[in-house]
């Protein structure tokens, strides 16, 4: 009997230790930290970059370890490689510069107890000035117009469901969906509508890749501080067209007209589809 009780106690302690260990965040034995010599990770073309490397083992700075490093433009093969030891618990790597807009990446590697550890840092050279490097295919407008005609044949069939547990004293929160351009396929989202009467601008947030839950923007809707995303998009298109015309130089007027027509087609299509969805949803909100 005593042996059985002792065994059960030992088993319970072992299971408890496993649960605690499982619940702790995973932390590597060795951490390779790579940082630039600018605080905002941004540089201008022509500015030289120095990457700083530090290695921690059990959160203790290490020294005299050999660091292997690679310098490359984003997604390109390394154009600079080398090996240097840590001195006074740090290493500075002169990574040079970029003469044009883009990204420069440093990868640092350290081997400890037969295992290789890596740290990465990437800096940007005037990334806001990057421009597309591909052109539209010759049959793009034909493809786009055909796609629009196909999409218009599908009824949106919007569905709105109030989510009382997410509503606040100022905002109603709905789970919404509308039909996609395929059978049994729908687009889903969260709609937050101020309870106070009146007209309000709207903000459209498009999720990134991956599967996760979304709660909507109830806080912003409650403050009625949402921005008109469509107006901002139209202003952005105008700015892009103006910049394109300024850069065109010797390009023909016909080329500029074609580019403007493509941008206008894209803008009108997006605006029409959003207007259609927004009209149906707002109608449902008003009637509810």
PDB file of C-alpha atoms in Angstrom:
ATOM      1  CA  UNK A   1       0.000   0.000   0.000  1.00  0.00           C
ATOM      2  CA  UNK A   2       2.782   2.396   0.984  1.00  0.00           C
ATOM      3  CA  UNK A   3       4.689   1.558  -2.204  1.00  0.00           C
ATOM      4  CA  UNK A   4       1.594   2.255  -4.290  1.00  0.00           C
ATOM      5  CA  UNK A   5       1.046   5.666  -2.672  1.00  0.00           C
ATOM      6  CA  UNK A   6       4.716   6.533  -3.104  1.00  0.00           C
ATOM      7  CA  UNK A   7       4.572   5.543  -6.768  1.00  0.00           C
ATOM      8  CA  UNK A   8       1.479   7.686  -7.352  1.00  0.00           C
ATOM      9  CA  UNK A   9       3.116  10.682  -5.681  1.00  0.00           C
ATOM     10  CA  UNK A  10       6.237  10.305  -7.810  1.00  0.00           C
ATOM     11  CA  UNK A  11       4.105   9.967 -10.931  1.00  0.00           C
ATOM     12  CA  UNK A  12       2.151  13.120 -10.077  1.00  0.00           C
ATOM     13  CA  UNK A  13       5.358  15.097  -9.479  1.00  0.00           C
ATOM     14  CA  UNK A  14       6.827  13.870 -12.778  1.00  0.00           C
ATOM     15  CA  UNK A  15       3.690  14.801 -14.738  1.00  0.00           C
ATOM     16  CA  UNK A  16       3.571  18.230 -13.065  1.00  0.00           C
ATOM     17  CA  UNK A  17       7.179  18.900 -14.034  1.00  0.00           C
ATOM     18  CA  UNK A  18       6.444  17.928 -17.627  1.00  0.00           C
ATOM     19  CA  UNK A  19       3.443  20.265 -17.768  1.00  0.00           C
ATOM     20  CA  UNK A  20       5.470  23.179 -16.390  1.00  0.00           C
ATOM     21  CA  UNK A  21       8.332  22.494 -18.781  1.00  0.00           C
ATOM     22  CA  UNK A  22       5.926  22.240 -21.724  1.00  0.00           C
ATOM     23  CA  UNK A  23       4.327  25.578 -20.830  1.00  0.00           C
ATOM     24  CA  UNK A  24       7.612  27.521 -20.835  1.00  0.00           C
ATOM     25  CA  UNK A  25       8.549  29.426 -24.013  1.00  0.00           C
ATOM     26  CA  UNK A  26      11.285  27.773 -26.019  1.00  0.00           C
ATOM     27  CA  UNK A  27      14.648  29.528 -25.737  1.00  0.00           C
ATOM     28  CA  UNK A  28      17.796  28.623 -27.608  1.00  0.00           C
ATOM     29  CA  UNK A  29      20.943  27.783 -25.737  1.00  0.00           C
ATOM     30  CA  UNK A  30      22.908  30.127 -28.003  1.00  0.00           C
ATOM     31  CA  UNK A  31      21.538  33.376 -29.437  1.00  0.00           C
ATOM     32  CA  UNK A  32      23.224  35.201 -32.331  1.00  0.00           C
ATOM     33  CA  UNK A  33      22.134  38.840 -32.362  1.00  0.00           C
ATOM     34  CA  UNK A  34      22.746  40.968 -35.461  1.00  0.00           C
ATOM     35  CA  UNK A  35      21.933  44.697 -35.404  1.00  0.00           C
ATOM     36  CA  UNK A  36      22.763  47.659 -37.687  1.00  0.00           C
ATOM     37  CA  UNK A  37      24.462  50.870 -36.586  1.00  0.00           C
ATOM     38  CA  UNK A  38      21.263  52.867 -37.276  1.00  0.00           C
ATOM     39  CA  UNK A  39      18.382  52.889 -34.839  1.00  0.00           C
ATOM     40  CA  UNK A  40      15.648  52.791 -37.508  1.00  0.00           C
ATOM     41  CA  UNK A  41      17.102  50.200 -39.908  1.00  0.00           C
ATOM     42  CA  UNK A  42      16.905  52.733 -42.778  1.00  0.00           C
ATOM     43  CA  UNK A  43      19.736  54.125 -44.900  1.00  0.00           C
ATOM     44  CA  UNK A  44      20.156  56.315 -47.947  1.00  0.00           C
ATOM     45  CA  UNK A  45      21.882  54.958 -51.073  1.00  0.00           C
ATOM     46  CA  UNK A  46      25.594  55.497 -50.633  1.00  0.00           C
ATOM     47  CA  UNK A  47      25.535  55.325 -46.825  1.00  0.00           C
ATOM     48  CA  UNK A  48      27.840  52.662 -45.417  1.00  0.00           C
ATOM     49  CA  UNK A  49      26.463  50.001 -43.090  1.00  0.00           C
ATOM     50  CA  UNK A  50      28.074  48.294 -40.153  1.00  0.00           C
ATOM     51  CA  UNK A  51      26.413  45.248 -38.665  1.00  0.00           C
ATOM     52  CA  UNK A  52      27.119  44.442 -35.030  1.00  0.00           C
ATOM     53  CA  UNK A  53      27.171  40.805 -33.912  1.00  0.00           C
ATOM     54  CA  UNK A  54      26.889  39.562 -30.342  1.00  0.00           C
ATOM     55  CA  UNK A  55      26.587  35.972 -29.151  1.00  0.00           C
ATOM     56  CA  UNK A  56      24.868  34.946 -25.922  1.00  0.00           C
ATOM     57  CA  UNK A  57      25.066  31.510 -24.333  1.00  0.00           C
ATOM     58  CA  UNK A  58      22.535  31.038 -21.553  1.00  0.00           C
ATOM     59  CA  UNK A  59      22.119  34.846 -21.732  1.00  0.00           C
ATOM     60  CA  UNK A  60      25.839  35.340 -20.998  1.00  0.00           C
ATOM     61  CA  UNK A  61      27.893  37.287 -23.628  1.00  0.00           C
ATOM     62  CA  UNK A  62      30.519  35.098 -25.292  1.00  0.00           C
ATOM     63  CA  UNK A  63      34.002  35.973 -26.528  1.00  0.00           C
ATOM     64  CA  UNK A  64      36.636  34.577 -28.924  1.00  0.00           C
ATOM     65  CA  UNK A  65      34.079  32.535 -30.871  1.00  0.00           C
ATOM     66  CA  UNK A  66      34.513  32.446 -34.649  1.00  0.00           C
ATOM     67  CA  UNK A  67      31.673  34.085 -36.594  1.00  0.00           C
ATOM     68  CA  UNK A  68      30.999  33.195 -40.203  1.00  0.00           C
ATOM     69  CA  UNK A  69      28.963  35.807 -42.063  1.00  0.00           C
ATOM     70  CA  UNK A  70      27.335  36.478 -45.423  1.00  0.00           C
ATOM     71  CA  UNK A  71      26.297  39.832 -46.933  1.00  0.00           C
ATOM     72  CA  UNK A  72      23.767  39.846 -49.757  1.00  0.00           C
ATOM     73  CA  UNK A  73      21.078  41.882 -51.403  1.00  0.00           C
ATOM     74  CA  UNK A  74      17.582  40.646 -50.596  1.00  0.00           C
ATOM     75  CA  UNK A  75      16.971  37.132 -51.989  1.00  0.00           C
ATOM     76  CA  UNK A  76      20.291  37.198 -53.899  1.00  0.00           C
ATOM     77  CA  UNK A  77      23.477  35.168 -53.543  1.00  0.00           C
ATOM     78  CA  UNK A  78      26.038  36.545 -51.059  1.00  0.00           C
ATOM     79  CA  UNK A  79      28.509  38.996 -52.585  1.00  0.00           C
ATOM     80  CA  UNK A  80      30.630  39.199 -49.428  1.00  0.00           C
ATOM     81  CA  UNK A  81      31.585  36.415 -47.024  1.00  0.00           C
ATOM     82  CA  UNK A  82      34.121  36.046 -44.258  1.00  0.00           C
ATOM     83  CA  UNK A  83      35.106  34.713 -40.863  1.00  0.00           C
ATOM     84  CA  UNK A  84      36.122  36.799 -37.854  1.00  0.00           C
ATOM     85  CA  UNK A  85      36.410  36.098 -34.120  1.00  0.00           C
ATOM     86  CA  UNK A  86      34.475  37.939 -31.454  1.00  0.00           C
ATOM     87  CA  UNK A  87      36.635  40.469 -29.625  1.00  0.00           C
ATOM     88  CA  UNK A  88      35.538  42.026 -26.362  1.00  0.00           C
ATOM     89  CA  UNK A  89      32.230  40.156 -26.764  1.00  0.00           C
ATOM     90  CA  UNK A  90      31.339  41.817 -30.080  1.00  0.00           C
ATOM     91  CA  UNK A  91      32.111  41.954 -33.785  1.00  0.00           C
ATOM     92  CA  UNK A  92      31.582  44.734 -36.317  1.00  0.00           C
ATOM     93  CA  UNK A  93      31.137  43.808 -39.975  1.00  0.00           C
ATOM     94  CA  UNK A  94      31.677  46.442 -42.654  1.00  0.00           C
ATOM     95  CA  UNK A  95      28.910  45.538 -45.094  1.00  0.00           C
ATOM     96  CA  UNK A  96      29.516  48.342 -47.591  1.00  0.00           C
ATOM     97  CA  UNK A  97      26.529  50.085 -49.131  1.00  0.00           C
ATOM     98  CA  UNK A  98      24.019  50.033 -51.986  1.00  0.00           C
ATOM     99  CA  UNK A  99      23.980  52.633 -54.748  1.00  0.00           C
ATOM    100  CA  UNK A 100      20.281  52.168 -55.448  1.00  0.00           C
ATOM    101  CA  UNK A 101      17.074  51.449 -53.557  1.00  0.00           C
ATOM    102  CA  UNK A 102      16.794  47.975 -52.051  1.00  0.00           C
ATOM    103  CA  UNK A 103      17.566  45.769 -49.057  1.00  0.00           C
ATOM    104  CA  UNK A 104      20.879  44.549 -47.664  1.00  0.00           C
ATOM    105  CA  UNK A 105      20.996  41.461 -45.462  1.00  0.00           C
ATOM    106  CA  UNK A 106      23.566  40.106 -43.021  1.00  0.00           C
ATOM    107  CA  UNK A 107      23.502  36.490 -41.854  1.00  0.00           C
ATOM    108  CA  UNK A 108      25.864  35.481 -39.049  1.00  0.00           C
ATOM    109  CA  UNK A 109      26.627  31.884 -38.019  1.00  0.00           C
ATOM    110  CA  UNK A 110      28.240  30.477 -34.890  1.00  0.00           C
ATOM    111  CA  UNK A 111      28.996  26.829 -34.118  1.00  0.00           C
ATOM    112  CA  UNK A 112      28.729  25.682 -30.510  1.00  0.00           C
ATOM    113  CA  UNK A 113      28.917  22.085 -29.275  1.00  0.00           C
ATOM    114  CA  UNK A 114      28.550  20.757 -32.808  1.00  0.00           C
ATOM    115  CA  UNK A 115      25.447  22.790 -33.647  1.00  0.00           C
ATOM    116  CA  UNK A 116      25.265  25.875 -35.861  1.00  0.00           C
ATOM    117  CA  UNK A 117      23.243  28.904 -34.756  1.00  0.00           C
ATOM    118  CA  UNK A 118      22.202  31.790 -36.979  1.00  0.00           C
ATOM    119  CA  UNK A 119      21.246  35.443 -36.623  1.00  0.00           C
ATOM    120  CA  UNK A 120      19.856  37.682 -39.380  1.00  0.00           C
ATOM    121  CA  UNK A 121      19.351  41.416 -39.880  1.00  0.00           C
ATOM    122  CA  UNK A 122      18.123  43.331 -42.938  1.00  0.00           C
ATOM    123  CA  UNK A 123      18.338  47.069 -43.609  1.00  0.00           C
ATOM    124  CA  UNK A 124      16.557  49.119 -46.251  1.00  0.00           C
ATOM    125  CA  UNK A 125      17.965  51.733 -48.611  1.00  0.00           C
ATOM    126  CA  UNK A 126      15.152  54.212 -49.388  1.00  0.00           C
ATOM    127  CA  UNK A 127      12.641  51.327 -49.687  1.00  0.00           C
ATOM    128  CA  UNK A 128       9.773  53.785 -50.216  1.00  0.00           C
ATOM    129  CA  UNK A 129      11.271  54.603 -53.645  1.00  0.00           C
ATOM    130  CA  UNK A 130      11.258  51.008 -54.929  1.00  0.00           C
ATOM    131  CA  UNK A 131       9.368  50.603 -58.201  1.00  0.00           C
ATOM    132  CA  UNK A 132       7.884  47.534 -59.945  1.00  0.00           C
ATOM    133  CA  UNK A 133      10.280  45.916 -62.389  1.00  0.00           C
ATOM    134  CA  UNK A 134       7.733  43.924 -64.398  1.00  0.00           C
ATOM    135  CA  UNK A 135       5.223  45.136 -66.978  1.00  0.00           C
ATOM    136  CA  UNK A 136       1.644  44.026 -67.639  1.00  0.00           C
ATOM    137  CA  UNK A 137       1.200  41.235 -70.208  1.00  0.00           C
ATOM    138  CA  UNK A 138      -0.149  42.288 -73.595  1.00  0.00           C
ATOM    139  CA  UNK A 139      -3.467  40.487 -72.971  1.00  0.00           C
ATOM    140  CA  UNK A 140      -3.936  41.764 -69.412  1.00  0.00           C
ATOM    141  CA  UNK A 141      -6.823  44.163 -70.136  1.00  0.00           C
ATOM    142  CA  UNK A 142      -8.671  41.438 -72.054  1.00  0.00           C
ATOM    143  CA  UNK A 143      -8.185  39.038 -69.140  1.00  0.00           C
ATOM    144  CA  UNK A 144      -9.230  41.677 -66.615  1.00  0.00           C
ATOM    145  CA  UNK A 145     -12.406  42.671 -68.467  1.00  0.00           C
ATOM    146  CA  UNK A 146     -13.406  39.024 -68.878  1.00  0.00           C
ATOM    147  CA  UNK A 147     -12.827  38.432 -65.164  1.00  0.00           C
ATOM    148  CA  UNK A 148     -15.002  41.441 -64.273  1.00  0.00           C
ATOM    149  CA  UNK A 149     -17.826  40.239 -66.505  1.00  0.00           C
ATOM    150  CA  UNK A 150     -17.667  36.798 -64.900  1.00  0.00           C
ATOM    151  CA  UNK A 151     -17.664  38.258 -61.385  1.00  0.00           C
ATOM    152  CA  UNK A 152     -20.707  40.436 -62.093  1.00  0.00           C
ATOM    153  CA  UNK A 153     -22.788  37.335 -62.902  1.00  0.00           C
ATOM    154  CA  UNK A 154     -22.515  36.118 -59.315  1.00  0.00           C
ATOM    155  CA  UNK A 155     -24.938  37.510 -56.734  1.00  0.00           C
ATOM    156  CA  UNK A 156     -23.206  38.605 -53.534  1.00  0.00           C
ATOM    157  CA  UNK A 157     -25.869  37.099 -51.233  1.00  0.00           C
ATOM    158  CA  UNK A 158     -24.576  38.909 -48.106  1.00  0.00           C
ATOM    159  CA  UNK A 159     -25.162  37.381 -44.677  1.00  0.00           C
ATOM    160  CA  UNK A 160     -24.868  39.402 -41.463  1.00  0.00           C
ATOM    161  CA  UNK A 161     -24.952  37.931 -37.972  1.00  0.00           C
ATOM    162  CA  UNK A 162     -24.874  40.131 -34.877  1.00  0.00           C
ATOM    163  CA  UNK A 163     -22.245  39.116 -32.309  1.00  0.00           C
ATOM    164  CA  UNK A 164     -23.678  40.322 -28.965  1.00  0.00           C
ATOM    165  CA  UNK A 165     -20.634  39.181 -26.996  1.00  0.00           C
ATOM    166  CA  UNK A 166     -18.410  41.533 -29.011  1.00  0.00           C
ATOM    167  CA  UNK A 167     -20.741  44.541 -29.110  1.00  0.00           C
ATOM    168  CA  UNK A 168     -20.083  47.578 -26.922  1.00  0.00           C
ATOM    169  CA  UNK A 169     -22.222  50.452 -25.724  1.00  0.00           C
ATOM    170  CA  UNK A 170     -21.104  52.384 -28.818  1.00  0.00           C
ATOM    171  CA  UNK A 171     -20.586  49.750 -31.505  1.00  0.00           C
ATOM    172  CA  UNK A 172     -22.478  46.833 -33.034  1.00  0.00           C
ATOM    173  CA  UNK A 173     -20.224  44.026 -34.262  1.00  0.00           C
ATOM    174  CA  UNK A 174     -21.331  41.674 -37.037  1.00  0.00           C
ATOM    175  CA  UNK A 175     -19.952  38.548 -38.656  1.00  0.00           C
ATOM    176  CA  UNK A 176     -20.448  39.134 -42.405  1.00  0.00           C
ATOM    177  CA  UNK A 177     -19.895  37.138 -45.568  1.00  0.00           C
ATOM    178  CA  UNK A 178     -20.722  37.313 -49.259  1.00  0.00           C
ATOM    179  CA  UNK A 179     -20.551  34.859 -52.142  1.00  0.00           C
ATOM    180  CA  UNK A 180     -17.280  34.421 -53.975  1.00  0.00           C
ATOM    181  CA  UNK A 181     -16.941  33.650 -57.707  1.00  0.00           C
ATOM    182  CA  UNK A 182     -17.363  29.940 -57.149  1.00  0.00           C
ATOM    183  CA  UNK A 183     -19.957  27.538 -55.829  1.00  0.00           C
ATOM    184  CA  UNK A 184     -20.006  27.105 -52.030  1.00  0.00           C
ATOM    185  CA  UNK A 185     -17.224  29.673 -51.661  1.00  0.00           C
ATOM    186  CA  UNK A 186     -17.639  32.799 -49.526  1.00  0.00           C
ATOM    187  CA  UNK A 187     -15.579  35.736 -48.280  1.00  0.00           C
ATOM    188  CA  UNK A 188     -15.791  36.387 -44.530  1.00  0.00           C
ATOM    189  CA  UNK A 189     -15.091  39.356 -42.299  1.00  0.00           C
ATOM    190  CA  UNK A 190     -15.977  41.328 -39.179  1.00  0.00           C
ATOM    191  CA  UNK A 191     -18.025  44.539 -39.532  1.00  0.00           C
ATOM    192  CA  UNK A 192     -18.085  47.165 -36.759  1.00  0.00           C
ATOM    193  CA  UNK A 193     -20.799  49.845 -37.029  1.00  0.00           C
ATOM    194  CA  UNK A 194     -21.219  52.842 -34.678  1.00  0.00           C
ATOM    195  CA  UNK A 195     -24.596  52.778 -32.931  1.00  0.00           C
ATOM    196  CA  UNK A 196     -25.002  56.565 -33.122  1.00  0.00           C
ATOM    197  CA  UNK A 197     -26.991  57.747 -36.128  1.00  0.00           C
ATOM    198  CA  UNK A 198     -25.175  59.512 -38.931  1.00  0.00           C
ATOM    199  CA  UNK A 199     -22.837  58.857 -41.840  1.00  0.00           C
ATOM    200  CA  UNK A 200     -19.290  57.677 -41.200  1.00  0.00           C
ATOM    201  CA  UNK A 201     -16.259  56.943 -43.390  1.00  0.00           C
ATOM    202  CA  UNK A 202     -15.125  53.320 -43.566  1.00  0.00           C
ATOM    203  CA  UNK A 203     -11.815  51.534 -43.351  1.00  0.00           C
ATOM    204  CA  UNK A 204     -11.163  48.219 -45.118  1.00  0.00           C
ATOM    205  CA  UNK A 205      -8.519  45.956 -43.578  1.00  0.00           C
ATOM    206  CA  UNK A 206      -7.397  43.043 -45.758  1.00  0.00           C
ATOM    207  CA  UNK A 207      -5.809  40.178 -43.778  1.00  0.00           C
ATOM    208  CA  UNK A 208      -2.471  38.669 -44.653  1.00  0.00           C
ATOM    209  CA  UNK A 209      -1.694  35.031 -45.290  1.00  0.00           C
ATOM    210  CA  UNK A 210      -2.355  32.368 -42.686  1.00  0.00           C
ATOM    211  CA  UNK A 211      -5.259  31.239 -40.542  1.00  0.00           C
ATOM    212  CA  UNK A 212      -6.091  33.232 -37.428  1.00  0.00           C
ATOM    213  CA  UNK A 213      -9.060  34.809 -35.681  1.00  0.00           C
ATOM    214  CA  UNK A 214     -10.106  38.422 -36.259  1.00  0.00           C
ATOM    215  CA  UNK A 215     -11.995  40.665 -33.850  1.00  0.00           C
ATOM    216  CA  UNK A 216     -12.647  43.698 -36.037  1.00  0.00           C
ATOM    217  CA  UNK A 217     -11.996  47.357 -35.170  1.00  0.00           C
ATOM    218  CA  UNK A 218     -14.585  48.010 -32.472  1.00  0.00           C
ATOM    219  CA  UNK A 219     -12.348  50.470 -30.636  1.00  0.00           C
ATOM    220  CA  UNK A 220     -11.798  52.636 -33.702  1.00  0.00           C
ATOM    221  CA  UNK A 221     -15.445  52.461 -34.664  1.00  0.00           C
ATOM    222  CA  UNK A 222     -16.376  53.577 -31.155  1.00  0.00           C
ATOM    223  CA  UNK A 223     -14.155  56.634 -31.458  1.00  0.00           C
ATOM    224  CA  UNK A 224     -15.454  57.295 -34.990  1.00  0.00           C
ATOM    225  CA  UNK A 225     -11.851  57.829 -36.061  1.00  0.00           C
ATOM    226  CA  UNK A 226     -11.826  55.609 -39.136  1.00  0.00           C
ATOM    227  CA  UNK A 227     -10.234  56.760 -42.380  1.00  0.00           C
ATOM    228  CA  UNK A 228     -11.754  56.618 -45.845  1.00  0.00           C
ATOM    229  CA  UNK A 229      -9.538  53.969 -47.338  1.00  0.00           C
ATOM    230  CA  UNK A 230     -11.008  54.388 -50.817  1.00  0.00           C
ATOM    231  CA  UNK A 231     -10.259  58.122 -50.911  1.00  0.00           C
ATOM    232  CA  UNK A 232      -6.721  57.405 -49.813  1.00  0.00           C
ATOM    233  CA  UNK A 233      -6.371  54.767 -52.531  1.00  0.00           C
ATOM    234  CA  UNK A 234      -7.590  57.153 -55.219  1.00  0.00           C
ATOM    235  CA  UNK A 235      -5.147  59.818 -54.031  1.00  0.00           C
ATOM    236  CA  UNK A 236      -2.350  57.245 -54.101  1.00  0.00           C
ATOM    237  CA  UNK A 237      -3.221  56.306 -57.689  1.00  0.00           C
ATOM    238  CA  UNK A 238      -3.124  59.972 -58.717  1.00  0.00           C
ATOM    239  CA  UNK A 239       0.286  60.379 -57.083  1.00  0.00           C
ATOM    240  CA  UNK A 240       1.629  57.251 -58.786  1.00  0.00           C
ATOM    241  CA  UNK A 241       0.408  58.449 -62.182  1.00  0.00           C
ATOM    242  CA  UNK A 242       1.988  61.869 -61.653  1.00  0.00           C
ATOM    243  CA  UNK A 243       5.304  60.273 -60.676  1.00  0.00           C
ATOM    244  CA  UNK A 244       5.129  57.932 -63.674  1.00  0.00           C
ATOM    245  CA  UNK A 245       4.594  60.851 -66.033  1.00  0.00           C
ATOM    246  CA  UNK A 246       7.496  62.754 -64.465  1.00  0.00           C
ATOM    247  CA  UNK A 247       9.832  59.753 -64.854  1.00  0.00           C
ATOM    248  CA  UNK A 248       8.674  58.906 -68.341  1.00  0.00           C
ATOM    249  CA  UNK A 249      10.843  61.493 -70.082  1.00  0.00           C
ATOM    250  CA  UNK A 250      11.123  60.310 -73.650  1.00  0.00           C
ATOM    251  CA  UNK A 251       8.322  57.730 -73.433  1.00  0.00           C
ATOM    252  CA  UNK A 252       5.556  58.209 -75.947  1.00  0.00           C
ATOM    253  CA  UNK A 253       2.217  59.744 -75.068  1.00  0.00           C
ATOM    254  CA  UNK A 254       0.542  56.514 -76.159  1.00  0.00           C
ATOM    255  CA  UNK A 255       2.513  54.545 -73.543  1.00  0.00           C
ATOM    256  CA  UNK A 256       1.415  56.946 -70.825  1.00  0.00           C
ATOM    257  CA  UNK A 257      -2.184  56.709 -71.991  1.00  0.00           C
ATOM    258  CA  UNK A 258      -2.045  52.914 -71.888  1.00  0.00           C
ATOM    259  CA  UNK A 259      -0.648  52.947 -68.352  1.00  0.00           C
ATOM    260  CA  UNK A 260      -3.295  55.424 -67.230  1.00  0.00           C
ATOM    261  CA  UNK A 261      -6.031  53.284 -68.769  1.00  0.00           C
ATOM    262  CA  UNK A 262      -4.771  50.191 -66.962  1.00  0.00           C
ATOM    263  CA  UNK A 263      -4.666  51.995 -63.624  1.00  0.00           C
ATOM    264  CA  UNK A 264      -8.130  53.407 -64.195  1.00  0.00           C
ATOM    265  CA  UNK A 265      -9.511  49.978 -65.079  1.00  0.00           C
ATOM    266  CA  UNK A 266      -8.075  48.473 -61.902  1.00  0.00           C
ATOM    267  CA  UNK A 267      -9.393  51.350 -59.819  1.00  0.00           C
ATOM    268  CA  UNK A 268     -12.907  51.229 -61.309  1.00  0.00           C
ATOM    269  CA  UNK A 269     -13.152  47.472 -60.861  1.00  0.00           C
ATOM    270  CA  UNK A 270     -12.115  47.581 -57.205  1.00  0.00           C
ATOM    271  CA  UNK A 271     -14.403  50.540 -56.539  1.00  0.00           C
ATOM    272  CA  UNK A 272     -17.395  48.893 -58.187  1.00  0.00           C
ATOM    273  CA  UNK A 273     -17.015  45.616 -56.336  1.00  0.00           C
ATOM    274  CA  UNK A 274     -16.578  47.387 -52.976  1.00  0.00           C
ATOM    275  CA  UNK A 275     -19.537  49.694 -53.683  1.00  0.00           C
ATOM    276  CA  UNK A 276     -21.686  46.689 -54.508  1.00  0.00           C
ATOM    277  CA  UNK A 277     -20.743  44.866 -51.299  1.00  0.00           C
ATOM    278  CA  UNK A 278     -20.902  48.001 -49.158  1.00  0.00           C
ATOM    279  CA  UNK A 279     -24.319  48.969 -50.534  1.00  0.00           C
ATOM    280  CA  UNK A 280     -25.840  45.615 -49.748  1.00  0.00           C
ATOM    281  CA  UNK A 281     -24.278  45.452 -46.275  1.00  0.00           C
ATOM    282  CA  UNK A 282     -25.219  49.012 -45.341  1.00  0.00           C
ATOM    283  CA  UNK A 283     -28.738  48.323 -46.569  1.00  0.00           C
ATOM    284  CA  UNK A 284     -28.933  45.327 -44.290  1.00  0.00           C
ATOM    285  CA  UNK A 285     -27.632  47.409 -41.347  1.00  0.00           C
ATOM    286  CA  UNK A 286     -30.217  50.141 -42.009  1.00  0.00           C
ATOM    287  CA  UNK A 287     -33.088  47.729 -42.324  1.00  0.00           C
ATOM    288  CA  UNK A 288     -31.966  45.829 -39.183  1.00  0.00           C
TER     289      UNK A 288
END
